[in-house]
Short mmCIF file of C-alpha atoms and ligand atoms in Angstrom, two decimals:
data_model
loop_
_atom_site.label_atom_id
_atom_site.label_comp_id
_atom_site.label_asym_id
_atom_site.label_seq_id
_atom_site.Cartn_x
_atom_site.Cartn_y
_atom_site.Cartn_z
CA MET A 1 0.84 97.75 62.18
CA LYS A 2 -1.40 94.80 61.39
CA PRO A 3 0.63 92.25 59.41
CA LEU A 4 -0.11 91.51 55.76
CA LYS A 5 -0.79 87.80 55.41
CA VAL A 6 0.88 85.88 52.61
CA ALA A 7 -0.17 82.47 51.27
CA LEU A 8 2.58 80.59 49.46
CA LEU A 9 1.63 78.00 46.83
CA GLY A 10 4.61 75.68 46.29
CA CYS A 11 7.71 75.09 48.36
CA GLY A 12 10.17 73.72 45.80
CA VAL A 13 13.26 75.33 44.25
CA VAL A 14 11.77 78.84 44.27
CA GLY A 15 9.22 78.59 47.10
CA SER A 16 11.78 77.41 49.67
CA GLN A 17 13.98 80.43 48.88
CA VAL A 18 11.00 82.76 49.16
CA ILE A 19 10.39 81.45 52.70
CA ARG A 20 14.09 81.82 53.59
CA LEU A 21 14.25 85.43 52.36
CA MET A 22 10.93 86.39 53.99
CA HIS A 23 12.32 85.07 57.26
CA GLU A 24 15.88 86.41 57.02
CA GLN A 25 14.83 89.86 55.81
CA ALA A 26 11.64 90.21 57.82
CA ALA A 27 12.64 93.46 59.55
CA ASP A 28 13.91 95.16 56.37
CA LEU A 29 10.86 94.05 54.39
CA ALA A 30 8.54 95.40 57.10
CA ALA A 31 10.36 98.75 57.09
CA ARG A 32 10.26 98.98 53.29
CA ILE A 33 6.57 98.05 53.07
CA GLY A 34 5.36 99.85 56.18
CA ALA A 35 3.89 96.69 57.76
CA PRO A 36 5.23 93.25 58.61
CA LEU A 37 4.58 90.23 56.39
CA GLU A 38 3.27 87.04 57.94
CA LEU A 39 3.25 83.64 56.27
CA ALA A 40 -0.34 82.39 56.53
CA GLY A 41 0.25 78.96 55.01
CA VAL A 42 2.25 76.97 52.50
CA ALA A 43 0.48 74.68 50.02
CA VAL A 44 2.43 71.66 48.77
CA ARG A 45 1.67 68.33 47.10
CA ARG A 46 3.44 66.04 49.61
CA LEU A 47 3.37 67.01 53.29
CA GLY A 48 6.17 64.68 54.35
CA ARG A 49 8.75 65.75 51.74
CA LYS A 50 12.13 66.99 52.97
CA ARG A 51 12.43 70.74 52.29
CA ASP A 52 15.43 73.00 51.62
CA VAL A 53 14.15 75.35 54.29
CA GLU A 54 12.68 74.92 57.73
CA VAL A 55 8.89 75.30 57.59
CA ASP A 56 6.57 75.24 60.60
CA PRO A 57 4.60 72.00 59.99
CA ALA A 58 1.43 73.79 61.15
CA LEU A 59 1.69 76.05 58.06
CA LEU A 60 1.87 73.23 55.53
CA THR A 61 -1.30 72.13 53.76
CA THR A 62 -2.32 70.15 50.69
CA ASP A 63 -5.57 72.11 50.40
CA ALA A 64 -4.33 75.02 48.29
CA GLU A 65 -7.84 76.15 47.39
CA ALA A 66 -8.89 76.58 51.01
CA LEU A 67 -5.67 78.51 51.66
CA VAL A 68 -6.02 81.02 48.81
CA THR A 69 -9.65 81.80 49.60
CA ARG A 70 -9.13 82.29 53.35
CA ASP A 71 -10.52 85.67 54.42
CA ASP A 72 -7.41 86.69 56.34
CA VAL A 73 -5.03 86.17 53.37
CA ASP A 74 -4.00 89.39 51.57
CA ILE A 75 -1.40 88.21 49.06
CA VAL A 76 -0.90 84.89 47.26
CA ILE A 77 2.45 83.82 45.80
CA GLU A 78 2.12 81.07 43.18
CA VAL A 79 5.29 79.04 42.58
CA ILE A 80 3.73 75.67 41.76
CA GLY A 81 4.12 76.00 37.98
CA GLY A 82 2.13 74.41 35.12
CA ILE A 83 -1.37 75.27 33.96
CA GLU A 84 -3.68 73.53 36.45
CA PRO A 85 -4.30 73.83 39.35
CA ALA A 86 -2.21 77.04 39.21
CA ARG A 87 -4.72 78.88 36.96
CA SER A 88 -7.80 78.01 39.08
CA LEU A 89 -5.96 78.91 42.28
CA ILE A 90 -4.79 82.30 40.96
CA VAL A 91 -8.24 83.11 39.58
CA ALA A 92 -9.86 82.10 42.89
CA ALA A 93 -7.46 84.33 44.82
CA LEU A 94 -7.88 87.33 42.50
CA SER A 95 -11.66 86.93 42.48
CA LYS A 96 -11.62 87.22 46.27
CA GLY A 97 -9.74 90.54 45.98
CA LYS A 98 -6.28 89.24 46.88
CA SER A 99 -3.11 90.33 45.10
CA VAL A 100 -1.07 87.68 43.32
CA VAL A 101 2.63 87.29 42.57
CA THR A 102 3.54 84.48 40.19
CA ALA A 103 6.62 83.10 38.42
CA ASN A 104 4.52 80.97 36.06
CA LYS A 105 5.60 81.79 32.49
CA ALA A 106 3.84 78.76 31.00
CA LEU A 107 0.47 79.83 32.38
CA LEU A 108 0.91 83.52 31.52
CA ALA A 109 1.83 82.64 27.94
CA GLU A 110 -1.00 80.13 27.58
CA ASP A 111 -3.84 82.04 29.21
CA GLY A 112 -2.62 85.35 30.64
CA ALA A 113 -5.89 86.98 29.53
CA THR A 114 -7.93 84.99 32.09
CA LEU A 115 -5.56 85.96 34.91
CA HIS A 116 -5.48 89.66 33.95
CA GLU A 117 -9.26 89.75 33.66
CA ALA A 118 -9.62 88.21 37.15
CA ALA A 119 -7.16 90.82 38.52
CA ARG A 120 -9.17 93.62 36.92
CA GLN A 121 -12.47 92.35 38.29
CA GLY A 122 -11.04 91.72 41.75
CA ASN A 123 -9.31 95.11 41.76
CA GLY A 124 -6.07 93.43 42.84
CA ASP A 125 -2.52 93.20 41.54
CA LEU A 126 -1.07 90.52 39.29
CA TYR A 127 2.74 90.80 39.25
CA PHE A 128 4.99 88.37 37.41
CA GLU A 129 8.57 89.70 37.22
CA ALA A 130 10.06 86.26 38.01
CA SER A 131 8.36 84.65 35.02
CA VAL A 132 10.95 85.96 32.54
CA ALA A 133 14.72 85.93 33.02
CA GLY A 134 14.68 85.08 36.76
CA ALA A 135 16.47 87.70 38.80
CA ILE A 136 16.81 90.26 36.00
CA PRO A 137 14.53 93.27 36.42
CA LEU A 138 13.06 93.33 32.93
CA LEU A 139 9.25 93.29 33.00
CA ARG A 140 8.93 96.27 35.35
CA PRO A 141 11.26 98.36 33.12
CA LEU A 142 9.17 97.39 30.08
CA ARG A 143 5.85 97.86 31.87
CA GLU A 144 6.70 101.05 33.76
CA SER A 145 10.07 102.69 32.99
CA LEU A 146 9.56 102.47 29.21
CA ALA A 147 5.82 103.28 29.34
CA GLY A 148 6.57 106.65 27.71
CA ASP A 149 8.70 105.25 24.89
CA ARG A 150 8.07 103.10 21.81
CA VAL A 151 9.78 99.73 21.96
CA LYS A 152 10.96 98.60 18.54
CA ARG A 153 12.66 95.34 19.34
CA VAL A 154 13.44 92.96 22.18
CA LEU A 155 16.23 90.50 21.45
CA GLY A 156 17.55 88.17 24.07
CA ILE A 157 18.89 84.99 25.55
CA VAL A 158 16.15 83.95 27.96
CA ASN A 159 16.93 80.28 28.56
CA GLY A 160 19.99 79.44 30.64
CA THR A 161 20.01 75.71 29.87
CA THR A 162 20.31 76.14 26.12
CA ASN A 163 22.83 78.94 26.53
CA TYR A 164 24.95 76.65 28.70
CA ILE A 165 24.78 73.87 26.08
CA LEU A 166 25.60 76.16 23.14
CA ASP A 167 28.40 77.82 25.10
CA LYS A 168 29.96 74.40 25.83
CA MET A 169 29.65 73.42 22.17
CA ASP A 170 31.35 76.68 21.20
CA THR A 171 34.19 76.58 23.72
CA THR A 172 35.00 72.85 23.72
CA GLY A 173 33.77 71.64 20.31
CA ALA A 174 31.44 69.15 22.07
CA SER A 175 28.44 67.63 20.30
CA PHE A 176 24.91 68.62 21.34
CA THR A 177 24.41 65.27 23.12
CA ASP A 178 27.64 65.55 25.14
CA ALA A 179 26.99 69.17 26.09
CA LEU A 180 23.42 68.29 27.17
CA GLU A 181 24.70 65.41 29.27
CA GLU A 182 27.17 67.72 31.03
CA ALA A 183 24.42 70.28 31.64
CA GLN A 184 22.27 67.54 33.19
CA THR A 185 25.11 66.34 35.43
CA LEU A 186 25.69 69.89 36.69
CA GLY A 187 22.00 70.52 37.31
CA TYR A 188 21.59 73.10 34.51
CA ALA A 189 19.24 70.81 32.55
CA GLU A 190 16.31 68.67 33.69
CA ALA A 191 16.21 64.89 33.21
CA ASP A 192 13.56 65.63 30.55
CA PRO A 193 15.08 68.65 28.80
CA THR A 194 12.32 69.05 26.15
CA ALA A 195 10.89 72.35 27.44
CA ASP A 196 14.33 73.96 27.24
CA VAL A 197 16.03 72.39 24.21
CA GLU A 198 12.93 72.52 22.00
CA GLY A 199 12.44 76.21 22.82
CA PHE A 200 9.07 75.96 24.64
CA ASP A 201 10.36 77.75 27.75
CA ALA A 202 11.91 80.58 25.70
CA ALA A 203 8.75 80.83 23.56
CA ALA A 204 6.58 81.37 26.64
CA LYS A 205 8.93 84.14 27.77
CA ALA A 206 8.98 85.68 24.27
CA ALA A 207 5.17 85.82 24.30
CA ILE A 208 5.19 87.66 27.66
CA LEU A 209 7.89 90.08 26.46
CA ALA A 210 6.12 90.81 23.15
CA GLY A 211 2.82 91.47 24.94
CA LEU A 212 4.45 94.05 27.22
CA ALA A 213 6.64 95.59 24.51
CA PHE A 214 3.86 96.07 21.96
CA HIS A 215 0.85 96.59 24.28
CA SER A 216 -0.96 93.69 22.64
CA ARG A 217 -2.20 90.29 23.67
CA VAL A 218 0.32 87.60 22.73
CA THR A 219 0.20 83.89 23.53
CA ALA A 220 2.70 81.07 23.06
CA ALA A 221 0.76 80.02 19.94
CA ASP A 222 1.82 83.31 18.26
CA VAL A 223 5.51 82.46 18.66
CA HIS A 224 7.45 80.78 15.86
CA ARG A 225 9.58 78.22 17.71
CA GLU A 226 12.62 76.15 16.78
CA GLY A 227 14.89 74.42 19.30
CA ILE A 228 18.60 73.60 19.31
CA THR A 229 18.56 69.80 19.02
CA GLU A 230 19.59 69.82 15.34
CA ILE A 231 22.68 71.96 15.86
CA THR A 232 25.86 70.06 15.15
CA ALA A 233 29.47 70.60 16.19
CA THR A 234 30.11 71.40 12.49
CA ASP A 235 27.53 74.23 12.53
CA VAL A 236 29.21 75.68 15.60
CA ALA A 237 32.70 75.37 14.07
CA SER A 238 31.54 76.91 10.80
CA ALA A 239 30.02 79.87 12.70
CA LYS A 240 33.25 80.26 14.65
CA ALA A 241 35.35 80.30 11.47
CA MET A 242 33.29 83.25 10.23
CA GLY A 243 33.49 85.22 13.49
CA TYR A 244 30.01 84.25 14.68
CA VAL A 245 28.58 82.36 17.64
CA ILE A 246 25.30 80.41 17.74
CA LYS A 247 22.75 81.43 20.40
CA LEU A 248 19.11 80.52 20.99
CA LEU A 249 17.44 83.90 20.62
CA ALA A 250 14.01 85.20 21.51
CA ILE A 251 13.20 88.03 19.12
CA CYS A 252 10.18 90.31 19.30
CA ALA A 253 10.24 92.97 16.59
CA ARG A 254 7.80 95.54 15.28
CA SER A 255 7.29 95.45 11.53
CA GLU A 256 8.68 98.39 9.57
CA ASP A 257 5.23 99.90 9.05
CA GLY A 258 4.53 99.46 12.79
CA ARG A 259 1.23 97.69 12.11
CA SER A 260 2.23 94.22 13.28
CA PHE A 261 5.08 92.44 15.00
CA GLY A 262 6.99 89.20 14.71
CA VAL A 263 7.79 86.98 17.68
CA ARG A 264 10.11 84.03 17.31
CA VAL A 265 12.52 81.74 19.11
CA HIS A 266 15.22 79.98 17.11
CA PRO A 267 18.96 79.44 17.04
CA ALA A 268 20.84 82.13 15.14
CA MET A 269 24.39 83.17 14.40
CA ILE A 270 25.38 86.50 15.91
CA PRO A 271 28.70 88.32 15.40
CA ARG A 272 31.23 87.75 18.18
CA SER A 273 31.36 91.53 18.62
CA HIS A 274 27.65 91.65 19.58
CA PRO A 275 27.06 92.15 23.35
CA LEU A 276 24.90 88.98 23.46
CA ALA A 277 27.83 86.91 22.13
CA GLY A 278 29.65 87.45 25.44
CA VAL A 279 26.79 85.96 27.48
CA ARG A 280 28.34 82.74 28.72
CA GLU A 281 27.24 79.62 30.57
CA ALA A 282 23.70 79.72 32.01
CA TYR A 283 23.41 83.54 32.11
CA ASN A 284 20.58 85.43 30.44
CA ALA A 285 20.66 88.81 28.73
CA VAL A 286 18.05 90.85 26.95
CA PHE A 287 18.59 93.74 24.58
CA VAL A 288 15.74 96.24 24.32
CA GLU A 289 15.68 98.84 21.56
CA ALA A 290 13.31 101.75 22.07
CA GLU A 291 12.78 104.78 19.85
CA SER A 292 13.96 107.43 22.32
CA ALA A 293 15.94 105.41 24.88
CA GLY A 294 18.02 103.68 22.21
CA GLN A 295 19.63 100.39 23.15
CA LEU A 296 19.35 98.99 26.67
CA MET A 297 20.84 95.74 27.91
CA PHE A 298 19.68 93.66 30.89
CA TYR A 299 21.98 90.91 32.11
CA GLY A 300 22.05 88.44 34.98
CA LYS A 301 20.99 85.09 36.39
CA GLY A 302 17.90 83.86 34.59
CA ALA A 303 17.04 81.01 36.94
CA GLY A 304 17.82 79.32 40.25
CA GLY A 305 16.03 79.37 43.59
CA ALA A 306 17.53 82.48 45.19
CA PRO A 307 17.76 84.67 42.04
CA THR A 308 14.14 83.88 41.12
CA ALA A 309 13.03 84.42 44.72
CA SER A 310 14.68 87.86 44.59
CA ALA A 311 12.30 88.84 41.77
CA VAL A 312 9.34 87.32 43.64
CA LEU A 313 10.23 89.31 46.77
CA GLY A 314 10.52 92.53 44.73
CA ASP A 315 6.97 91.96 43.48
CA LEU A 316 5.81 91.04 46.96
CA VAL A 317 7.05 94.38 48.34
CA ALA A 318 5.39 96.25 45.44
CA VAL A 319 1.97 94.60 45.85
CA ALA A 320 2.15 94.90 49.65
CA ARG A 321 2.83 98.64 49.35
CA ASN A 322 -0.06 98.99 46.91
CA ARG A 323 -2.43 97.23 49.31
CA LEU A 324 -1.45 99.48 52.18
CA ALA A 325 -1.95 102.53 49.96
CA GLY A 326 -5.35 101.18 48.85
CA THR A 327 -4.30 101.17 45.21
CA HIS A 328 -3.01 98.77 42.60
CA GLY A 329 -0.28 98.75 39.97
CA PRO A 330 -0.68 99.00 36.21
CA GLU A 331 -3.26 96.70 34.62
CA GLU A 332 -2.59 94.69 31.49
CA SER A 333 -2.09 97.06 28.55
CA THR A 334 -3.37 95.68 25.24
CA TYR A 335 -4.79 98.86 23.70
CA ALA A 336 -2.53 98.71 20.60
CA ASP A 337 -4.11 95.37 19.66
CA LEU A 338 -1.41 94.54 17.11
CA ALA A 339 -1.30 91.06 15.59
CA ALA A 340 1.70 88.79 15.17
CA HIS A 341 2.61 88.38 11.51
CA PRO A 342 3.57 84.96 10.11
CA MET A 343 7.20 83.88 10.22
CA GLY A 344 7.33 84.07 6.41
CA ASP A 345 6.97 87.88 6.59
CA THR A 346 9.89 88.24 8.99
CA VAL A 347 12.95 89.86 7.46
CA THR A 348 16.20 88.10 8.33
CA ARG A 349 19.46 86.84 6.83
CA CYS A 350 20.77 83.36 6.31
CA HIS A 351 24.03 81.42 6.42
CA VAL A 352 23.94 78.29 4.27
CA ALA A 353 26.53 75.59 3.65
CA LEU A 354 26.07 73.50 0.50
CA ASP A 355 27.88 70.29 -0.45
CA VAL A 356 28.31 70.75 -4.19
CA ALA A 357 29.87 69.12 -7.22
CA ASP A 358 33.26 70.76 -7.83
CA LYS A 359 32.86 71.69 -11.51
CA PRO A 360 32.52 74.80 -13.65
CA GLY A 361 29.14 76.54 -13.68
CA VAL A 362 28.06 75.43 -10.19
CA LEU A 363 28.37 78.86 -8.66
CA ALA A 364 26.43 80.46 -11.51
CA ARG A 365 23.52 78.03 -11.12
CA VAL A 366 23.40 78.54 -7.35
CA ALA A 367 23.51 82.33 -7.78
CA GLU A 368 20.74 82.12 -10.40
CA LEU A 369 18.48 80.30 -7.93
CA PHE A 370 19.04 82.94 -5.23
CA ALA A 371 18.25 85.68 -7.79
CA LYS A 372 15.06 83.87 -8.85
CA HIS A 373 13.77 84.21 -5.28
CA ASP A 374 14.96 87.80 -4.99
CA VAL A 375 17.51 86.93 -2.32
CA SER A 376 20.82 88.71 -2.77
CA ILE A 377 24.09 87.18 -1.69
CA GLN A 378 26.44 89.08 0.62
CA THR A 379 29.40 86.67 0.66
CA VAL A 380 30.23 83.35 -0.91
CA ARG A 381 33.21 81.18 -0.18
CA GLN A 382 34.31 77.78 -1.45
CA GLU A 383 35.89 75.33 0.97
CA GLY A 384 37.51 72.01 -0.03
CA HIS A 385 37.80 70.40 -3.48
CA GLY A 386 36.40 67.43 -5.37
CA ASP A 387 33.95 65.39 -3.29
CA ASP A 388 34.58 67.65 -0.27
CA ALA A 389 33.67 70.91 -2.02
CA GLN A 390 31.39 73.13 0.02
CA LEU A 391 29.93 76.54 -0.78
CA VAL A 392 29.31 78.76 2.24
CA ILE A 393 26.90 81.58 1.45
CA VAL A 394 25.66 84.46 3.60
CA THR A 395 22.66 86.35 2.23
CA HIS A 396 21.52 89.94 2.57
CA ARG A 397 18.21 90.60 4.30
CA ALA A 398 15.14 88.94 2.79
CA THR A 399 11.81 87.62 3.99
CA ASP A 400 11.90 84.25 5.71
CA ALA A 401 9.47 82.98 3.05
CA ALA A 402 11.90 83.89 0.24
CA LEU A 403 14.81 82.35 2.15
CA SER A 404 12.85 79.12 2.78
CA ALA A 405 11.83 78.91 -0.89
CA THR A 406 15.49 79.36 -1.88
CA MET A 407 16.55 76.52 0.46
CA GLU A 408 13.83 74.27 -1.04
CA GLY A 409 15.09 75.11 -4.53
CA LEU A 410 18.70 74.36 -3.55
CA ARG A 411 17.69 70.91 -2.28
CA GLU A 412 16.29 70.15 -5.74
CA LEU A 413 19.33 71.30 -7.76
CA ASP A 414 21.23 68.33 -9.22
CA ILE A 415 24.61 70.02 -8.60
CA VAL A 416 23.85 70.32 -4.85
CA ARG A 417 24.64 67.06 -3.09
CA ALA A 418 23.28 68.28 0.26
CA VAL A 419 22.24 71.42 2.06
CA ALA A 420 24.60 70.79 4.98
CA SER A 421 23.41 73.57 7.25
CA VAL A 422 21.07 76.55 7.27
CA MET A 423 21.15 79.09 10.05
CA ARG A 424 19.63 82.55 10.38
CA VAL A 425 22.03 85.43 11.04
CA GLU A 426 21.00 88.18 13.46
CA GLY A 427 22.44 91.11 15.32
CA ASP A 428 24.55 92.83 12.67
CA ASP A 429 21.97 95.18 11.21
N1 NAP B 1 13.42 76.98 39.26
C1 NAP B 1 13.75 78.11 38.65
O1 NAP B 1 14.94 78.44 38.50
C2 NAP B 1 12.68 79.01 38.12
C3 NAP B 1 13.04 80.22 37.49
C4 NAP B 1 12.04 81.08 37.03
C5 NAP B 1 10.71 80.73 37.16
N2 NAP B 1 10.40 79.53 37.74
C6 NAP B 1 8.97 79.19 37.84
O2 NAP B 1 8.63 79.06 39.23
C7 NAP B 1 7.63 78.07 39.38
C8 NAP B 1 8.09 77.03 40.39
O3 NAP B 1 9.28 76.42 39.95
P1 NAP B 1 10.16 75.49 40.90
O4 NAP B 1 11.42 75.23 40.16
O5 NAP B 1 10.22 76.06 42.27
O6 NAP B 1 9.27 74.15 40.91
P2 NAP B 1 9.43 72.88 41.88
O7 NAP B 1 10.77 72.86 42.52
O8 NAP B 1 8.98 71.70 41.10
O9 NAP B 1 8.34 73.16 43.04
C9 NAP B 1 6.98 73.07 42.83
C10 NAP B 1 6.27 73.12 44.17
O10 NAP B 1 4.86 73.11 43.94
C11 NAP B 1 4.25 72.13 44.77
N3 NAP B 1 3.07 71.61 44.09
C12 NAP B 1 2.99 70.93 42.93
N4 NAP B 1 1.71 70.63 42.62
C13 NAP B 1 0.96 71.14 43.63
C14 NAP B 1 -0.43 71.16 43.92
N5 NAP B 1 -1.31 70.60 43.09
N6 NAP B 1 -0.86 71.78 45.05
C15 NAP B 1 0.03 72.34 45.89
N7 NAP B 1 1.37 72.35 45.69
C16 NAP B 1 1.82 71.77 44.57
C17 NAP B 1 5.30 71.05 44.98
O11 NAP B 1 5.00 70.34 46.16
P3 NAP B 1 5.97 69.18 46.73
O12 NAP B 1 7.21 69.91 47.18
O13 NAP B 1 5.23 68.60 47.86
O14 NAP B 1 6.21 68.28 45.57
C18 NAP B 1 6.56 71.93 45.08
O15 NAP B 1 6.75 72.37 46.40
C19 NAP B 1 7.35 77.53 37.98
O16 NAP B 1 6.27 78.24 37.41
C20 NAP B 1 8.62 77.86 37.22
O17 NAP B 1 8.41 78.00 35.83
C21 NAP B 1 11.35 78.69 38.22
#
């Protein structure tokens, strides 16, 4: 059989593992596809850089545009990352009728519409399994296996770096700064950890997941995002004392009337009995709740060269098979055209710790404020006495707007010395 020619854009952490696997598994891949794969070229930024894999120097180029538009190239794998030049290169490839496999969550969440439109016009495939949760097969199940069901909610841990940091804080009592430093030393966090610890990476993934789950167009701008930098060792200890653990969650949920959805990334307390509570270190896990299927859980390595390359290779086999069959996989599905509702409309619960004056009537005034905002209290507990007195309150479900207004009101009460911590509670409804 005539080989299918593959252009690889990027030969870093993921790209080098893609080359290794294409080489090591060449015979199996050819048998599974029905034709051999041949690497047509590898675009990089610096030709002389030392690589984690042996690459024929004749294949390396810095002219990515010429590579993706070459007539003999059938499939383009984009593992450069970032918005440009990745977007222009993918669009150029798709416009020339090539199929594209990408791991680029940032680009898909920023401007997926442009890529999908180019795929539609070029009649090619755009596959992106590796863009969310690395090795874990998650997008294909949402896009294909659950195509006959109605997804109600997707709730998950989709960023390994923050999970590693929060896990260390939980198990060792470390501060955020110390846990981050350890994660950096071990290679779980970048020197500039902003994208992870401020929730940008998870927000991009949440946008992709929500789009697939609700058959609507969702971008990173639709995602309410809060990171983990403000979480203290005291917050973690307080959660622990109540049987909870703090995780950075990505939550995509249909509204009760089904006419909109909420998509958010923020730290939240979840009960230790929840399956996501047991997700340790840098692992990822995603819980999908569908009307007929019920609850499904996907768990595994969410990043790393080889795990991510596994997902890229899975897509490569799929698009190669489609090309040989003269067909293509499912196009973007946005027919439902639902809109993301504002965070204020999201229904959630809250854990709040208040430093209060230890005197009669305090509890009544606090309770009165919650009632004024229509937020009912599930549990209340006093810890300490005198200047150390703290009220720890867990609410019932209420809109985020009502909860925020209650927190504002508490900050203004003269009997409240400080609102020591506020954390949403998820996963026990
Ligand atoms: N790393 C992971 O665990 C992981 C997991 C899931 C998804 N992803 C996604 O996979 C993609 C790649 O990530 P990575 O970690 O492999 O990145 P990386 O290690 O930084 O590698 C990027 C590669 O792209 C090349 N490159 C950069 N700008 C270029 C340009 N203008 N033209 C041609 N080549 C260019 C670089 O060339 P030089 O080598 O010459 O610098 C390098 O080989 C990103 O979208 C990322 O979000 C990564």
